[in-house]
PDB file of C-alpha atoms in Angstrom:
ATOM      1  CA  MET A 214     112.528  74.356 100.068  1.00 38.00           C
ATOM      2  CA  VAL A 215     116.272  73.826 100.136  1.00 40.00           C
ATOM      3  CA  ASP A 216     118.224  77.239 100.323  1.00 43.00           C
ATOM      4  CA  ARG A 217     120.391  77.716  97.250  1.00 42.00           C
ATOM      5  CA  PRO A 218     122.521  81.032  97.594  1.00 44.00           C
ATOM      6  CA  ASN A 219     123.935  80.502  94.225  1.00 44.00           C
ATOM      7  CA  LYS A 220     120.656  79.501  92.366  1.00 40.00           C
ATOM      8  CA  PRO A 221     120.141  80.687  88.804  1.00 38.00           C
ATOM      9  CA  SER A 222     119.094  84.355  88.273  1.00 38.00           C
ATOM     10  CA  ALA A 223     115.928  82.650  86.473  1.00 39.00           C
ATOM     11  CA  LEU A 224     114.633  81.521  89.868  1.00 39.00           C
ATOM     12  CA  VAL A 225     114.953  85.023  91.265  1.00 41.00           C
ATOM     13  CA  SER A 226     112.754  86.864  88.916  1.00 43.00           C
ATOM     14  CA  THR A 227     110.873  86.194  85.767  1.00 51.00           C
ATOM     15  CA  PRO A 228     112.669  87.059  82.654  1.00 57.00           C
ATOM     16  CA  GLY A 229     111.003  89.745  80.294  1.00 61.00           C
ATOM     17  CA  LEU A 230     108.565  91.319  82.721  1.00 67.00           C
ATOM     18  CA  PRO A 231     109.019  95.097  83.269  1.00 73.00           C
ATOM     19  CA  PRO A 232     109.614  96.548  86.667  1.00 83.00           C
ATOM     20  CA  GLN A 233     106.376  96.946  88.524  1.00 86.00           C
ATOM     21  CA  ALA A 234     105.018  99.708  90.768  1.00 91.00           C
ATOM     22  CA  GLN A 235     105.854  99.316  94.622  1.00 94.00           C
ATOM     23  CA  VAL A 236     103.080  99.454  97.087  1.00 96.00           C
ATOM     24  CA  THR A 237     103.730  99.978 100.764  1.00 97.00           C
ATOM     25  CA  ILE A 238     101.584 100.514 104.047  1.00 97.00           C
ATOM     26  CA  SER A 239     103.253 102.467 106.780  1.00 96.00           C
ATOM     27  CA  HIS A 240     102.582 104.885 109.557  1.00 95.00           C
ATOM     28  CA  ASN A 241     101.071 101.986 111.690  1.00 95.00           C
ATOM     29  CA  ASN A 242      98.793 100.908 108.845  1.00 96.00           C
ATOM     30  CA  SER A 243      97.567 104.431 108.253  1.00 97.00           C
ATOM     31  CA  ARG A 244      98.809 105.256 104.945  1.00 98.00           C
ATOM     32  CA  VAL A 245      99.256 103.583 101.505  1.00 98.00           C
ATOM     33  CA  SER A 246     102.009 104.623  99.077  1.00 98.00           C
ATOM     34  CA  ALA A 247     102.852 103.734  95.590  1.00 97.00           C
ATOM     35  CA  VAL A 248     105.804 104.417  93.577  1.00 96.00           C
ATOM     36  CA  LEU A 249     106.179 103.700  89.851  1.00 95.00           C
ATOM     37  CA  PRO A 250     109.408 102.535  88.217  1.00 94.00           C
ATOM     38  CA  THR A 251     109.356 105.944  86.592  1.00 93.00           C
ATOM     39  CA  GLY A 252     109.606 107.619  90.062  1.00 95.00           C
ATOM     40  CA  ASP A 253     105.924 108.906  90.089  1.00 96.00           C
ATOM     41  CA  SER A 254     104.518 108.513  93.374  1.00 97.00           C
ATOM     42  CA  ILE A 255     101.344 108.808  95.414  1.00 98.00           C
ATOM     43  CA  GLU A 256     100.482 108.647  99.191  1.00 98.00           C
ATOM     44  CA  VAL A 257      97.068 108.293 100.576  1.00 98.00           C
ATOM     45  CA  LEU A 258      95.818 108.492 104.119  1.00 98.00           C
ATOM     46  CA  LEU A 259      93.387 105.982 105.041  1.00 98.00           C
ATOM     47  CA  HIS A 260      91.689 108.630 107.060  1.00 98.00           C
ATOM     48  CA  GLY A 261      89.343 109.843 104.498  1.00 98.00           C
ATOM     49  CA  ALA A 262      91.050 107.822 101.749  1.00 98.00           C
ATOM     50  CA  THR A 263      92.802 111.286 101.329  1.00 98.00           C
ATOM     51  CA  VAL A 264      95.397 111.627  98.633  1.00 98.00           C
ATOM     52  CA  ILE A 265      98.184 113.620 100.405  1.00 98.00           C
ATOM     53  CA  SER A 266     100.921 113.560  97.976  1.00 98.00           C
ATOM     54  CA  TRP A 267     101.264 113.213  94.271  1.00 98.00           C
ATOM     55  CA  LYS A 268     104.839 113.675  92.817  1.00 98.00           C
ATOM     56  CA  ASP A 269     105.875 113.407  89.156  1.00 95.00           C
ATOM     57  CA  SER A 270     109.150 111.526  87.962  1.00 94.00           C
ATOM     58  CA  SER A 271     111.218 114.561  88.741  1.00 94.00           C
ATOM     59  CA  GLY A 272     109.954 114.458  92.237  1.00 95.00           C
ATOM     60  CA  GLU A 273     108.018 117.584  91.886  1.00 96.00           C
ATOM     61  CA  GLU A 274     104.967 117.640  94.268  1.00 98.00           C
ATOM     62  CA  ARG A 275     101.666 118.344  92.434  1.00 98.00           C
ATOM     63  CA  LEU A 276      99.298 118.688  95.416  1.00 98.00           C
ATOM     64  CA  TRP A 277      99.142 121.601  97.955  1.00 98.00           C
ATOM     65  CA  LEU A 278      99.075 120.314 101.549  1.00 98.00           C
ATOM     66  CA  SER A 279      98.746 122.648 104.511  1.00 98.00           C
ATOM     67  CA  GLU A 280     101.892 122.535 106.939  1.00 98.00           C
ATOM     68  CA  ALA A 281      99.393 122.828 109.694  1.00 97.00           C
ATOM     69  CA  SER A 282      97.004 119.839 108.495  1.00 96.00           C
ATOM     70  CA  ALA A 283      96.121 117.193 110.945  1.00 93.00           C
ATOM     71  CA  LEU A 284      97.412 113.691 109.533  1.00 96.00           C
ATOM     72  CA  ASP A 285      96.575 111.615 112.784  1.00 94.00           C
ATOM     73  CA  GLY A 286      93.013 111.085 111.948  1.00 94.00           C
ATOM     74  CA  SER A 287      91.783 113.599 114.432  1.00 95.00           C
ATOM     75  CA  LYS A 288      90.202 115.899 111.784  1.00 95.00           C
ATOM     76  CA  ALA A 289      89.586 116.436 108.073  1.00 96.00           C
ATOM     77  CA  VAL A 290      92.889 116.968 106.137  1.00 98.00           C
ATOM     78  CA  ARG A 291      93.571 120.481 104.735  1.00 98.00           C
ATOM     79  CA  GLY A 292      94.964 119.967 101.325  1.00 98.00           C
ATOM     80  CA  GLY A 293      95.424 116.938  98.968  1.00 98.00           C
ATOM     81  CA  ILE A 294      92.186 115.495  97.826  1.00 98.00           C
ATOM     82  CA  PRO A 295      89.652 115.113 100.518  1.00 98.00           C
ATOM     83  CA  LEU A 296      86.396 113.414  99.515  1.00 98.00           C
ATOM     84  CA  VAL A 297      82.999 115.077 100.016  1.00 98.00           C
ATOM     85  CA  PHE A 298      80.043 112.795 100.780  1.00 98.00           C
ATOM     86  CA  PRO A 299      76.944 112.813 101.288  1.00 98.00           C
ATOM     87  CA  VAL A 300      76.650 116.594 101.455  1.00 98.00           C
ATOM     88  CA  PHE A 301      78.532 119.658 100.242  1.00 97.00           C
ATOM     89  CA  GLY A 302      78.919 122.230 102.854  1.00 95.00           C
ATOM     90  CA  THR A 303      76.074 122.123 105.299  1.00 94.00           C
ATOM     91  CA  ALA A 304      72.399 121.706 104.225  1.00 94.00           C
ATOM     92  CA  PRO A 305      70.319 122.319 107.274  1.00 91.00           C
ATOM     93  CA  ASP A 306      67.200 122.831 105.169  1.00 90.00           C
ATOM     94  CA  HIS A 307      67.501 119.124 103.733  1.00 93.00           C
ATOM     95  CA  PRO A 308      66.440 116.755 106.539  1.00 91.00           C
ATOM     96  CA  ALA A 309      68.352 113.881 105.392  1.00 92.00           C
ATOM     97  CA  VAL A 310      71.841 115.234 105.962  1.00 94.00           C
ATOM     98  CA  GLY A 311      70.868 118.329 108.098  1.00 93.00           C
ATOM     99  CA  GLN A 312      72.622 117.053 111.215  1.00 94.00           C
ATOM    100  CA  LEU A 313      76.048 115.953 109.330  1.00 96.00           C
ATOM    101  CA  PRO A 314      79.168 117.846 109.758  1.00 95.00           C
ATOM    102  CA  GLN A 315      80.356 120.146 107.017  1.00 96.00           C
ATOM    103  CA  HIS A 316      80.937 118.247 103.839  1.00 97.00           C
ATOM    104  CA  GLY A 317      79.831 114.973 105.376  1.00 97.00           C
ATOM    105  CA  PHE A 318      81.778 111.856 106.701  1.00 98.00           C
ATOM    106  CA  ALA A 319      83.645 110.402 104.048  1.00 98.00           C
ATOM    107  CA  ARG A 320      86.761 112.785 104.799  1.00 98.00           C
ATOM    108  CA  ILE A 321      86.605 112.173 108.335  1.00 97.00           C
ATOM    109  CA  THR A 322      86.232 108.259 108.436  1.00 97.00           C
ATOM    110  CA  ARG A 323      88.803 105.625 108.073  1.00 97.00           C
ATOM    111  CA  TRP A 324      88.541 103.638 104.900  1.00 98.00           C
ATOM    112  CA  GLU A 325      89.734 100.065 104.213  1.00 98.00           C
ATOM    113  CA  PHE A 326      92.473  99.599 101.730  1.00 98.00           C
ATOM    114  CA  LEU A 327      91.189  96.878  99.272  1.00 97.00           C
ATOM    115  CA  GLY A 328      94.280  96.227  97.358  1.00 96.00           C
ATOM    116  CA  LYS A 329      96.195  97.231  94.245  1.00 94.00           C
ATOM    117  CA  SER A 330      96.091  96.043  90.684  1.00 91.00           C
ATOM    118  CA  THR A 331      98.770  96.589  87.909  1.00 80.00           C
ATOM    119  CA  SER A 332      99.170  95.598  84.453  1.00 68.00           C
ATOM    120  CA  GLU A 333     102.019  93.388  83.374  1.00 61.00           C
ATOM    121  CA  ALA A 334     101.909  95.027  79.752  1.00 59.00           C
ATOM    122  CA  ALA A 335     102.030  98.510  81.417  1.00 61.00           C
ATOM    123  CA  SER A 336     104.561  99.003  84.116  1.00 70.00           C
ATOM    124  CA  ASP A 337     103.891 102.687  84.353  1.00 87.00           C
ATOM    125  CA  SER A 338     100.443 102.363  86.066  1.00 93.00           C
ATOM    126  CA  VAL A 339      98.988 101.228  89.382  1.00 96.00           C
ATOM    127  CA  LYS A 340      95.559 101.513  90.754  1.00 97.00           C
ATOM    128  CA  LEU A 341      94.707 101.477  94.587  1.00 98.00           C
ATOM    129  CA  ASP A 342      91.218 100.611  95.636  1.00 98.00           C
ATOM    130  CA  PHE A 343      89.640 101.882  98.963  1.00 98.00           C
ATOM    131  CA  GLY A 344      86.161 101.053 100.536  1.00 98.00           C
ATOM    132  CA  LEU A 345      83.693 102.666 102.717  1.00 98.00           C
ATOM    133  CA  SER A 346      80.451 101.358 103.851  1.00 97.00           C
ATOM    134  CA  SER A 347      77.728 101.895 106.579  1.00 96.00           C
ATOM    135  CA  GLU A 348      79.520  99.557 108.588  1.00 94.00           C
ATOM    136  CA  ASN A 349      82.629 101.890 108.941  1.00 94.00           C
ATOM    137  CA  LEU A 350      80.563 104.579 110.473  1.00 96.00           C
ATOM    138  CA  ASP A 351      80.484 105.229 114.019  1.00 94.00           C
ATOM    139  CA  ASP A 352      77.163 105.129 115.936  1.00 95.00           C
ATOM    140  CA  LYS A 353      76.758 108.805 115.978  1.00 95.00           C
ATOM    141  CA  LEU A 354      77.281 109.269 112.196  1.00 96.00           C
ATOM    142  CA  ARG A 355      74.952 106.299 111.531  1.00 94.00           C
ATOM    143  CA  SER A 356      72.165 107.903 113.429  1.00 94.00           C
ATOM    144  CA  GLN A 357      72.601 110.944 111.503  1.00 95.00           C
ATOM    145  CA  TRP A 358      72.598 109.262 108.076  1.00 96.00           C
ATOM    146  CA  ASN A 359      71.044 106.106 108.489  1.00 94.00           C
ATOM    147  CA  TYR A 360      71.260 104.645 105.047  1.00 97.00           C
ATOM    148  CA  LYS A 361      73.039 101.438 103.776  1.00 97.00           C
ATOM    149  CA  PHE A 362      75.685 102.396 101.136  1.00 98.00           C
ATOM    150  CA  GLY A 363      78.875 101.265  99.822  1.00 98.00           C
ATOM    151  CA  ILE A 364      81.712 103.313  98.053  1.00 98.00           C
ATOM    152  CA  ILE A 365      84.562 102.037  96.125  1.00 98.00           C
ATOM    153  CA  TYR A 366      87.246 104.830  95.541  1.00 98.00           C
ATOM    154  CA  SER A 367      89.954 104.026  93.038  1.00 98.00           C
ATOM    155  CA  VAL A 368      93.106 106.049  92.811  1.00 98.00           C
ATOM    156  CA  THR A 369      94.947 105.299  89.519  1.00 97.00           C
ATOM    157  CA  LEU A 370      98.695 106.767  89.262  1.00 97.00           C
ATOM    158  CA  GLU A 371     100.189 106.745  85.639  1.00 95.00           C
ATOM    159  CA  ARG A 372     103.291 108.120  84.484  1.00 92.00           C
ATOM    160  CA  ASN A 373     101.683 111.491  83.455  1.00 91.00           C
ATOM    161  CA  SER A 374      98.274 111.545  85.206  1.00 96.00           C
ATOM    162  CA  LEU A 375      96.319 111.065  88.419  1.00 98.00           C
ATOM    163  CA  SER A 376      92.800 109.588  88.135  1.00 98.00           C
ATOM    164  CA  THR A 377      90.351 109.235  90.992  1.00 98.00           C
ATOM    165  CA  SER A 378      86.960 107.604  90.614  1.00 98.00           C
ATOM    166  CA  LEU A 379      83.842 106.761  92.915  1.00 98.00           C
ATOM    167  CA  VAL A 380      81.276 104.046  92.678  1.00 98.00           C
ATOM    168  CA  ILE A 381      78.600 104.790  94.996  1.00 98.00           C
ATOM    169  CA  THR A 382      76.038 101.977  95.667  1.00 98.00           C
ATOM    170  CA  ASN A 383      72.679 102.108  97.530  1.00 98.00           C
ATOM    171  CA  GLU A 384      72.750  98.678  99.345  1.00 98.00           C
ATOM    172  CA  GLY A 385      69.594  99.312 101.341  1.00 97.00           C
ATOM    173  CA  ASP A 386      65.928  99.176 100.666  1.00 97.00           C
ATOM    174  CA  GLU A 387      64.891 102.985 100.489  1.00 96.00           C
ATOM    175  CA  PRO A 388      66.370 105.573  98.248  1.00 97.00           C
ATOM    176  CA  PHE A 389      68.713 108.168  99.393  1.00 97.00           C
ATOM    177  CA  GLU A 390      69.995 111.635  97.996  1.00 97.00           C
ATOM    178  CA  PHE A 391      73.552 112.806  98.181  1.00 98.00           C
ATOM    179  CA  GLN A 392      76.014 115.211  96.968  1.00 98.00           C
ATOM    180  CA  THR A 393      79.891 114.380  96.208  1.00 98.00           C
ATOM    181  CA  LEU A 394      82.867 116.178  95.250  1.00 98.00           C
ATOM    182  CA  MET A 395      86.785 115.560  94.858  1.00 98.00           C
ATOM    183  CA  HIS A 396      88.163 118.646  96.824  1.00 98.00           C
ATOM    184  CA  THR A 397      91.488 118.739  94.918  1.00 98.00           C
ATOM    185  CA  TYR A 398      94.147 121.306  96.136  1.00 98.00           C
ATOM    186  CA  LEU A 399      96.550 121.700  93.237  1.00 98.00           C
ATOM    187  CA  ARG A 400      99.983 123.164  93.722  1.00 98.00           C
ATOM    188  CA  VAL A 401     100.816 126.175  91.732  1.00 97.00           C
ATOM    189  CA  LYS A 402     103.947 128.534  91.607  1.00 95.00           C
ATOM    190  CA  ASP A 403     102.235 131.785  91.597  1.00 96.00           C
ATOM    191  CA  ILE A 404      98.385 132.013  91.644  1.00 97.00           C
ATOM    192  CA  THR A 405      98.525 135.725  90.844  1.00 95.00           C
ATOM    193  CA  SER A 406      99.991 134.858  87.254  1.00 95.00           C
ATOM    194  CA  LEU A 407      97.620 132.179  86.329  1.00 96.00           C
ATOM    195  CA  GLN A 408      94.215 131.712  84.812  1.00 97.00           C
ATOM    196  CA  ILE A 409      91.691 129.095  84.450  1.00 98.00           C
ATOM    197  CA  ASN A 410      90.357 128.377  81.134  1.00 97.00           C
ATOM    198  CA  ASN A 411      87.288 126.694  79.428  1.00 97.00           C
ATOM    199  CA  LEU A 412      84.757 128.120  81.971  1.00 98.00           C
ATOM    200  CA  GLU A 413      83.868 131.070  79.617  1.00 97.00           C
ATOM    201  CA  ASN A 414      80.089 131.512  79.334  1.00 97.00           C
ATOM    202  CA  SER A 415      79.579 129.102  82.078  1.00 98.00           C
ATOM    203  CA  PRO A 416      76.886 129.723  84.819  1.00 98.00           C
ATOM    204  CA  TYR A 417      77.987 129.733  88.517  1.00 98.00           C
ATOM    205  CA  VAL A 418      77.074 130.479  92.171  1.00 98.00           C
ATOM    206  CA  ASP A 419      79.244 133.087  93.865  1.00 98.00           C
ATOM    207  CA  LYS A 420      79.410 131.891  97.357  1.00 97.00           C
ATOM    208  CA  VAL A 421      81.482 134.930  98.438  1.00 97.00           C
ATOM    209  CA  ASP A 422      78.667 137.164  97.099  1.00 97.00           C
ATOM    210  CA  ASN A 423      75.678 135.870  98.837  1.00 97.00           C
ATOM    211  CA  LEU A 424      75.029 132.939  96.590  1.00 96.00           C
ATOM    212  CA  THR A 425      74.590 135.185  93.465  1.00 98.00           C
ATOM    213  CA  SER A 426      73.939 133.430  90.089  1.00 98.00           C
ATOM    214  CA  LYS A 427      76.448 134.756  87.645  1.00 98.00           C
ATOM    215  CA  THR A 428      77.919 133.906  84.235  1.00 98.00           C
ATOM    216  CA  GLN A 429      81.797 133.792  83.589  1.00 98.00           C
ATOM    217  CA  ASP A 430      82.996 136.499  81.252  1.00 96.00           C
ATOM    218  CA  GLY A 431      86.373 135.327  79.974  1.00 95.00           C
ATOM    219  CA  PRO A 432      89.025 133.235  81.885  1.00 96.00           C
ATOM    220  CA  VAL A 433      89.032 132.819  85.582  1.00 98.00           C
ATOM    221  CA  THR A 434      91.630 134.756  87.421  1.00 97.00           C
ATOM    222  CA  ILE A 435      92.317 134.992  91.195  1.00 97.00           C
ATOM    223  CA  THR A 436      92.247 138.561  92.586  1.00 97.00           C
ATOM    224  CA  SER A 437      90.520 138.082  95.771  1.00 97.00           C
ATOM    225  CA  GLU A 438      88.745 135.393  97.937  1.00 98.00           C
ATOM    226  CA  THR A 439      87.174 133.020  95.366  1.00 98.00           C
ATOM    227  CA  ASP A 440      84.613 130.489  95.962  1.00 98.00           C
ATOM    228  CA  ARG A 441      82.403 129.515  93.054  1.00 98.00           C
ATOM    229  CA  VAL A 442      80.391 126.429  91.931  1.00 98.00           C
ATOM    230  CA  TYR A 443      80.326 126.243  88.235  1.00 98.00           C
ATOM    231  CA  THR A 444      78.388 124.065  85.716  1.00 97.00           C
ATOM    232  CA  PRO A 445      80.819 124.312  82.765  1.00 97.00           C
ATOM    233  CA  ALA A 446      79.061 125.046  79.474  1.00 95.00           C
ATOM    234  CA  GLY A 447      81.322 122.672  77.499  1.00 92.00           C
ATOM    235  CA  GLY A 448      80.159 119.695  79.809  1.00 92.00           C
ATOM    236  CA  PRO A 449      82.402 117.196  81.505  1.00 90.00           C
ATOM    237  CA  LYS A 450      84.568 116.147  78.655  1.00 88.00           C
ATOM    238  CA  VAL A 451      85.885 119.612  77.994  1.00 94.00           C
ATOM    239  CA  PRO A 452      89.046 119.975  80.196  1.00 96.00           C
ATOM    240  CA  ILE A 453      89.152 122.767  82.792  1.00 97.00           C
ATOM    241  CA  VAL A 454      92.686 124.030  82.177  1.00 97.00           C
ATOM    242  CA  VAL A 455      94.896 125.879  84.866  1.00 98.00           C
ATOM    243  CA  ALA A 456      97.280 127.817  82.556  1.00 97.00           C
ATOM    244  CA  ASP A 457     100.521 130.182  83.143  1.00 94.00           C
ATOM    245  CA  ALA A 458     100.793 133.665  81.963  1.00 87.00           C
ATOM    246  CA  SER A 459     102.130 132.329  78.470  1.00 89.00           C
ATOM    247  CA  GLY A 460      99.128 130.195  78.131  1.00 90.00           C
ATOM    248  CA  GLN A 461     101.147 126.967  78.881  1.00 94.00           C
ATOM    249  CA  ALA A 462      98.838 124.321  80.535  1.00 96.00           C
ATOM    250  CA  VAL A 463      99.990 123.811  84.214  1.00 97.00           C
ATOM    251  CA  TYR A 464      97.046 121.298  84.758  1.00 98.00           C
ATOM    252  CA  SER A 465      94.328 119.796  82.869  1.00 97.00           C
ATOM    253  CA  VAL A 466      91.164 118.350  84.658  1.00 97.00           C
ATOM    254  CA  VAL A 467      88.762 115.998  82.669  1.00 97.00           C
ATOM    255  CA  ARG A 468      85.533 114.876  84.316  1.00 97.00           C
ATOM    256  CA  ASP A 469      83.304 111.957  83.950  1.00 96.00           C
ATOM    257  CA  THR A 470      79.664 112.356  85.137  1.00 95.00           C
ATOM    258  CA  LEU A 471      80.598 115.020  87.592  1.00 97.00           C
ATOM    259  CA  ASP A 472      78.957 118.069  86.119  1.00 96.00           C
ATOM    260  CA  ASP A 473      79.985 120.670  88.625  1.00 98.00           C
ATOM    261  CA  VAL A 474      83.365 122.365  89.260  1.00 98.00           C
ATOM    262  CA  VAL A 475      84.208 124.378  92.225  1.00 98.00           C
ATOM    263  CA  ILE A 476      86.978 126.853  92.168  1.00 98.00           C
ATOM    264  CA  TRP A 477      88.198 127.954  95.533  1.00 98.00           C
ATOM    265  CA  ASN A 478      91.238 129.994  96.744  1.00 98.00           C
ATOM    266  CA  PRO A 479      91.038 131.807 100.085  1.00 98.00           C
ATOM    267  CA  HIS A 480      93.311 134.704  99.324  1.00 98.00           C
ATOM    268  CA  GLU A 481      95.116 136.624 102.096  1.00 97.00           C
ATOM    269  CA  ALA A 482      92.346 137.509 104.556  1.00 96.00           C
ATOM    270  CA  LYS A 483      90.448 134.277 104.543  1.00 96.00           C
ATOM    271  CA  ALA A 484      93.733 132.109 104.747  1.00 98.00           C
ATOM    272  CA  ASN A 485      94.788 134.212 107.788  1.00 97.00           C
ATOM    273  CA  SER A 486      91.368 133.268 109.519  1.00 97.00           C
ATOM    274  CA  ILE A 487      91.632 129.336 108.650  1.00 97.00           C
ATOM    275  CA  GLY A 488      93.294 127.871 111.797  1.00 96.00           C
ATOM    276  CA  ASP A 489      95.067 125.068 110.035  1.00 96.00           C
ATOM    277  CA  PHE A 490      96.080 126.828 106.816  1.00 98.00           C
ATOM    278  CA  ALA A 491      99.789 127.226 106.750  1.00 98.00           C
ATOM    279  CA  PRO A 492     101.727 128.860 105.773  1.00 98.00           C
ATOM    280  CA  LYS A 493      99.407 131.902 105.768  1.00 97.00           C
ATOM    281  CA  ASP A 494     100.782 133.096 102.367  1.00 97.00           C
ATOM    282  CA  GLY A 495     100.151 129.572 100.994  1.00 98.00           C
ATOM    283  CA  TRP A 496      97.087 130.669  99.176  1.00 98.00           C
ATOM    284  CA  ARG A 497      99.550 131.860  96.425  1.00 98.00           C
ATOM    285  CA  ASN A 498     100.706 128.357  95.741  1.00 98.00           C
ATOM    286  CA  MET A 499      97.394 126.589  95.562  1.00 98.00           C
ATOM    287  CA  ILE A 500      94.069 126.539  93.596  1.00 98.00           C
ATOM    288  CA  CYS A 501      91.233 124.141  94.236  1.00 98.00           C
ATOM    289  CA  VAL A 502      89.705 122.875  91.093  1.00 98.00           C
ATOM    290  CA  GLU A 503      86.996 120.502  92.649  1.00 98.00           C
ATOM    291  CA  ALA A 504      85.141 117.980  90.338  1.00 98.00           C
ATOM    292  CA  GLY A 505      81.701 117.245  91.760  1.00 98.00           C
ATOM    293  CA  ALA A 506      77.864 116.662  91.699  1.00 98.00           C
ATOM    294  CA  VAL A 507      76.932 119.369  93.916  1.00 97.00           C
ATOM    295  CA  LYS A 508      74.087 121.525  92.299  1.00 94.00           C
ATOM    296  CA  GLY A 509      70.937 119.875  93.573  1.00 93.00           C
ATOM    297  CA  TRP A 510      70.984 116.192  94.723  1.00 97.00           C
ATOM    298  CA  GLN A 511      71.650 112.988  93.028  1.00 97.00           C
ATOM    299  CA  ARG A 512      69.149 110.310  94.062  1.00 97.00           C
ATOM    300  CA  LEU A 513      69.995 106.635  94.284  1.00 98.00           C
ATOM    301  CA  GLU A 514      67.142 104.063  94.171  1.00 98.00           C
ATOM    302  CA  ALA A 515      67.737 100.654  96.071  1.00 97.00           C
ATOM    303  CA  GLY A 516      70.308  98.621  94.418  1.00 97.00           C
ATOM    304  CA  ASP A 517      71.442 101.482  92.067  1.00 98.00           C
ATOM    305  CA  ALA A 518      74.814 102.933  91.675  1.00 98.00           C
ATOM    306  CA  PHE A 519      76.408 106.364  90.678  1.00 98.00           C
ATOM    307  CA  GLU A 520      79.737 106.574  89.039  1.00 98.00           C
ATOM    308  CA  GLY A 521      81.992 109.771  88.889  1.00 98.00           C
ATOM    309  CA  ALA A 522      85.647 110.477  88.006  1.00 98.00           C
ATOM    310  CA  GLN A 523      88.239 112.909  87.188  1.00 98.00           C
ATOM    311  CA  VAL A 524      91.580 112.586  85.328  1.00 98.00           C
ATOM    312  CA  ILE A 525      94.375 115.284  86.139  1.00 98.00           C
ATOM    313  CA  THR A 526      97.104 115.806  83.757  1.00 97.00           C
ATOM    314  CA  PRO A 527      99.958 118.037  84.757  1.00 95.00           C
ATOM    315  CA  GLY A 528     102.265 120.260  82.582  1.00 91.00           C
ATOM    316  CA  PRO A 529     105.301 122.058  83.598  1.00 86.00           C
ATOM    317  CA  LEU A 530     105.338 124.233  86.818  1.00 76.00           C
TER     318      LEU A 530
END
């Protein structure tokens, strides 16, 4: 093509189309970033397909990330949105996953970036797709969990929300069981002045109190180490709302198919005992609201698929 330095502007860009999201791959092909024309942005580490940053249009960071977290692929990320699969915690009494590391392998394995999709009609939205399959696992992990599977993880950034969704497919000839969870660390100004609503009258397992089964009475407040697995009484469509002292919503989390919600905050003593938790008083500025399917086991027959998703909508910090 002949170089035409004074070519008409119509040859430079197509008129009428709004500005589109900009997607870049950086850090030696280890991170994918997206920025909307509005200024909203996300950054995803291919190690674990972990969302490590979500900023609104004003540049306010919405996810909490430990200052001591490893971002070089050497271990799971402390903060952001790590993915749990195929086991929540450890399950030594469940032979199929008994040898796997805590929270499984999805968060410690490199995923593939499958590409982006945008809509010409909606310039304030971008979807990034990531993939993980049996072929991505190393020999040790494959020997510990020898099932054929495929996962498509989609991260969708919109002007006023962040959506994450999983499609897990059994690509083998035999069924398998699994648990999964989106371990979301939300950034807050002061956890001691917040409460979590819409878990009232919900049954939960208190992991800090010897796995005792309890029922939530009133809003959830954080006054000590908190690690609870709720099955919200209102079901997945009722939002879990993190609210400030005035009742203003700071975050709203709506789930699809994911019936359980883990609420976690280490508080002072536990935070001090976690090596990669920094700063040590960072527990004041985070709350984990984790959408998942972790009570019991999901069973996938050969060829079947499981879908789960969450949508996080922020309010003023």
